[in-house]
Amino acid sequence: MINRKKTQRLYREEGLMVRRRRNRRRAIGARAPAPVLALPNQRWSLDFVHDQMASGRRFRVLNIVDDVTRECLRAVPDTSISGRRVVRELSDLIEERGRPGMIVSDNGTELTSNAVLAWCGEVGVEWHYIAPGKPMQNGYVESFNGRMRDELLNETLFLDLDHARTVIAAWAEDYNQSRPHSALGYETPAAFAAELHKQWPAQLRPTGSAAQAIAYTALMRNKAAGL
């Protein structure tokens, strides 16, 4: 007769064991709300948005947004984007624009990978992970993803990955250079960043490509107050 006790005894005698599934390693980061923007080039947000090509093959787009100027800093389409790829894109972006004060993201596996955690320590960038289930803590890039979804991804049939890269790059360029943004006083993100660069004190102005990243929210407050 086979009962629970006999089954357990035979199980132990044979040395059988069910592997315990370990909890996935979670990134170390504060769960408090992200700080208020107050400095130039202070915070970038990033997230993924998904779509598929005409063949049915799925791809994803890594979007990186400047939270102050609302510029789309990167829109990277590919069929697979690992943590190492995220690090490469961010490293290239820092070389072009300078290092941000903070990067904000959700807790996706690519963004909590060892590659990202090691890179943060090497570069000295603070990475803020939003609380699980709270996407609005990353509201800037979520809003951008929604606009990309409504205006581009839902309206375009991508023939292949090269076609997707070309169309998405053109849309992002148009978004930065030609599209007025209500949060920026109906200026385009590029024009808003350029105007803030002019208003920033000369001795504190960055030079080169990093100048395009200048943004300072106090100037917006002064403009709204008529100062």
Coordinates of C-alpha atoms in Angstrom, one line a residue:
M1 CA 0.0 0.0 0.0
I2 CA 1.4 3.4 -1.0
N3 CA 0.6 6.3 1.2
R4 CA 2.1 9.7 2.0
K5 CA 4.5 8.4 4.6
K6 CA 5.9 5.6 2.5
T7 CA 6.3 8.0 -0.5
Q8 CA 8.2 10.4 1.7
R9 CA 10.5 7.7 3.0
L10 CA 11.3 6.4 -0.4
Y11 CA 11.8 9.9 -1.7
R12 CA 14.4 10.6 1.1
E13 CA 16.1 7.2 0.6
E14 CA 16.6 7.9 -3.1
G15 CA 18.0 11.3 -2.3
L16 CA 15.5 13.1 -4.5
M17 CA 15.0 16.8 -4.2
V18 CA 12.9 19.4 -6.0
R19 CA 15.1 22.4 -6.8
R20 CA 13.9 25.4 -5.0
R21 CA 13.4 28.3 -7.3
R22 CA 15.5 31.3 -6.1
N23 CA 14.0 34.7 -6.1
R24 CA 15.3 36.8 -9.0
R25 CA 17.9 39.3 -7.8
R26 CA 16.4 42.7 -7.3
A27 CA 18.3 45.9 -8.1
I28 CA 19.2 48.0 -5.1
G29 CA 17.5 51.3 -5.3
A30 CA 15.3 53.7 -3.3
R31 CA 11.6 53.2 -3.7
A32 CA 10.7 56.8 -2.7
P33 CA 9.3 59.2 -5.3
A34 CA 12.0 60.6 -7.6
P35 CA 13.3 64.1 -6.6
V36 CA 12.0 67.3 -8.2
L37 CA 14.1 68.4 -11.1
A38 CA 16.2 71.5 -10.3
L39 CA 19.4 71.2 -12.3
P40 CA 20.5 71.1 -15.9
N41 CA 20.6 67.7 -17.5
Q42 CA 19.4 66.3 -14.2
R43 CA 17.2 63.3 -15.1
W44 CA 16.7 60.9 -18.0
S45 CA 13.9 58.4 -18.1
L46 CA 13.9 55.2 -20.2
D47 CA 11.5 52.4 -21.0
F48 CA 10.6 49.9 -23.7
V49 CA 7.7 49.8 -26.1
H50 CA 6.8 46.8 -28.2
D51 CA 5.5 46.2 -31.7
Q52 CA 5.7 43.7 -34.5
M53 CA 6.6 43.7 -38.2
A54 CA 4.5 42.6 -41.2
S55 CA 6.0 39.1 -40.9
G56 CA 4.7 38.9 -37.3
R57 CA 8.2 39.0 -35.8
R58 CA 8.1 41.2 -32.7
F59 CA 10.6 43.9 -31.8
R60 CA 11.0 46.5 -29.1
V61 CA 12.1 50.1 -28.9
L62 CA 14.3 51.5 -26.1
N63 CA 13.2 55.1 -25.6
I64 CA 15.3 57.5 -23.6
V65 CA 13.8 60.9 -22.7
D66 CA 15.2 64.0 -21.1
D67 CA 12.6 64.8 -18.4
V68 CA 13.2 68.5 -18.5
T69 CA 13.4 69.4 -22.2
R70 CA 11.2 66.4 -23.2
E71 CA 13.7 65.6 -26.0
C72 CA 13.8 62.1 -27.3
L73 CA 17.5 61.3 -26.7
R74 CA 17.4 57.8 -28.2
A75 CA 14.8 55.6 -29.9
V76 CA 16.5 52.2 -30.5
P77 CA 14.5 49.5 -32.3
D78 CA 15.8 45.9 -32.2
T79 CA 14.5 42.4 -31.8
S80 CA 16.5 41.9 -28.7
I81 CA 17.9 44.5 -26.3
S82 CA 19.9 43.2 -23.4
G83 CA 21.3 45.0 -20.4
R84 CA 24.7 45.3 -22.1
R85 CA 23.0 46.9 -25.1
V86 CA 21.3 49.4 -22.7
V87 CA 24.7 50.2 -21.2
R88 CA 26.3 50.8 -24.7
E89 CA 23.5 53.2 -25.7
L90 CA 23.8 55.1 -22.5
S91 CA 27.6 55.3 -22.7
D92 CA 27.3 56.7 -26.2
L93 CA 24.7 59.2 -25.1
I94 CA 26.8 60.4 -22.2
E95 CA 29.7 61.0 -24.6
E96 CA 27.5 63.2 -26.7
R97 CA 25.5 65.1 -24.1
G98 CA 27.3 64.8 -20.7
R99 CA 26.4 62.7 -17.7
P100 CA 22.9 63.0 -16.2
G101 CA 22.3 63.5 -12.5
M102 CA 19.9 60.5 -12.4
I103 CA 18.4 57.9 -14.6
V104 CA 14.8 56.6 -13.9
S105 CA 13.4 53.3 -15.0
D106 CA 11.1 50.4 -14.0
N107 CA 12.4 47.0 -12.7
G108 CA 12.6 45.2 -16.0
T109 CA 15.1 42.3 -16.1
E110 CA 17.3 44.2 -18.7
L111 CA 17.4 47.3 -16.4
T112 CA 18.2 45.4 -13.2
S113 CA 20.9 43.2 -14.8
N114 CA 24.4 42.9 -13.5
A115 CA 25.7 44.8 -16.5
V116 CA 23.6 47.9 -15.6
L117 CA 24.4 47.7 -11.9
A118 CA 28.1 47.4 -12.6
W119 CA 28.0 50.3 -15.1
C120 CA 26.3 52.6 -12.6
G121 CA 29.1 52.0 -10.2
E122 CA 31.8 52.6 -12.8
V123 CA 30.3 55.7 -14.3
G124 CA 28.9 57.2 -11.0
V125 CA 25.3 57.6 -12.2
E126 CA 22.5 57.3 -9.7
W127 CA 19.8 54.9 -11.0
H128 CA 16.4 55.3 -9.5
Y129 CA 14.0 52.3 -9.8
I130 CA 10.3 53.2 -9.5
A131 CA 8.1 51.2 -7.1
P132 CA 6.7 48.0 -8.6
G133 CA 3.3 48.6 -10.1
K134 CA 3.7 52.4 -10.2
P135 CA 4.3 53.3 -13.8
M136 CA 3.3 56.9 -13.3
Q137 CA 6.5 57.4 -11.2
N138 CA 8.1 57.2 -14.7
G139 CA 5.4 59.4 -16.2
Y140 CA 7.6 61.3 -18.7
V141 CA 8.7 58.4 -20.7
E142 CA 5.3 56.7 -20.3
S143 CA 3.7 59.7 -21.9
F144 CA 6.2 59.7 -24.7
N145 CA 5.6 55.9 -25.3
G146 CA 1.9 56.6 -25.5
R147 CA 2.4 59.3 -28.1
M148 CA 4.7 57.1 -30.1
R149 CA 2.2 54.2 -29.9
D150 CA -0.8 56.4 -31.0
E151 CA 0.9 58.4 -33.7
L152 CA 3.5 56.0 -35.2
L153 CA 3.4 52.3 -34.1
N154 CA -0.4 51.8 -34.4
E155 CA -0.4 53.6 -37.8
T156 CA 2.6 52.0 -39.5
L157 CA 3.1 48.6 -41.0
F158 CA 6.8 47.9 -40.6
L159 CA 8.2 45.7 -43.5
D160 CA 11.4 44.7 -41.7
L161 CA 13.7 45.9 -39.0
D162 CA 15.6 48.3 -41.3
H163 CA 12.3 49.9 -42.3
A164 CA 11.3 50.3 -38.6
R165 CA 14.7 51.9 -37.8
T166 CA 14.3 54.4 -40.6
V167 CA 10.7 55.4 -39.8
I168 CA 11.2 55.6 -36.1
A169 CA 14.4 57.8 -36.4
A170 CA 12.5 60.2 -38.7
W171 CA 9.6 60.4 -36.3
A172 CA 11.9 61.1 -33.4
E173 CA 13.7 63.8 -35.3
D174 CA 10.3 65.4 -36.2
Y175 CA 9.2 65.1 -32.6
N176 CA 12.3 67.0 -31.3
Q177 CA 12.6 69.6 -34.1
S178 CA 9.1 70.4 -35.3
R179 CA 6.5 69.4 -32.7
P180 CA 5.4 72.0 -30.2
H181 CA 5.0 70.7 -26.7
S182 CA 2.3 72.2 -24.3
A183 CA 4.5 71.6 -21.2
L184 CA 7.2 73.7 -22.8
G185 CA 5.0 76.7 -23.6
Y186 CA 4.3 75.2 -27.0
E187 CA 7.9 75.3 -28.1
T188 CA 9.6 72.3 -29.6
P189 CA 11.9 70.3 -27.3
A190 CA 15.0 71.3 -29.4
A191 CA 14.1 75.0 -29.4
F192 CA 13.3 74.9 -25.6
A193 CA 16.7 73.4 -24.9
A194 CA 18.5 76.0 -27.1
E195 CA 16.6 78.9 -25.4
L196 CA 17.6 77.6 -22.0
H197 CA 21.2 77.3 -23.1
K198 CA 21.2 81.0 -24.0
Q199 CA 19.7 82.0 -20.6
W200 CA 22.1 80.0 -18.6
P201 CA 25.0 82.0 -17.1
A202 CA 27.9 82.1 -19.5
Q203 CA 30.4 80.9 -16.9
L204 CA 28.3 77.8 -16.2
R205 CA 27.4 77.0 -19.8
P206 CA 28.7 73.6 -21.0
T207 CA 30.4 73.5 -24.4
G208 CA 30.1 71.1 -27.3
S209 CA 27.3 68.7 -27.8
A210 CA 26.5 68.7 -24.1
A211 CA 25.1 72.2 -24.5
Q212 CA 22.1 70.8 -26.2
A213 CA 21.1 69.0 -23.0
I214 CA 20.7 72.2 -20.9
A215 CA 17.5 72.5 -19.0
Y216 CA 16.5 74.3 -15.9
T217 CA 13.1 74.2 -14.4
A218 CA 13.4 77.3 -12.4
L219 CA 13.5 79.3 -15.7
M220 CA 10.1 77.8 -16.6
R221 CA 8.7 78.9 -13.2
N222 CA 10.0 82.4 -13.8
K223 CA 8.5 82.4 -17.3
A224 CA 5.1 81.2 -16.0
A225 CA 5.2 83.9 -13.3
G226 CA 6.0 86.6 -15.8
L227 CA 9.5 87.3 -14.4

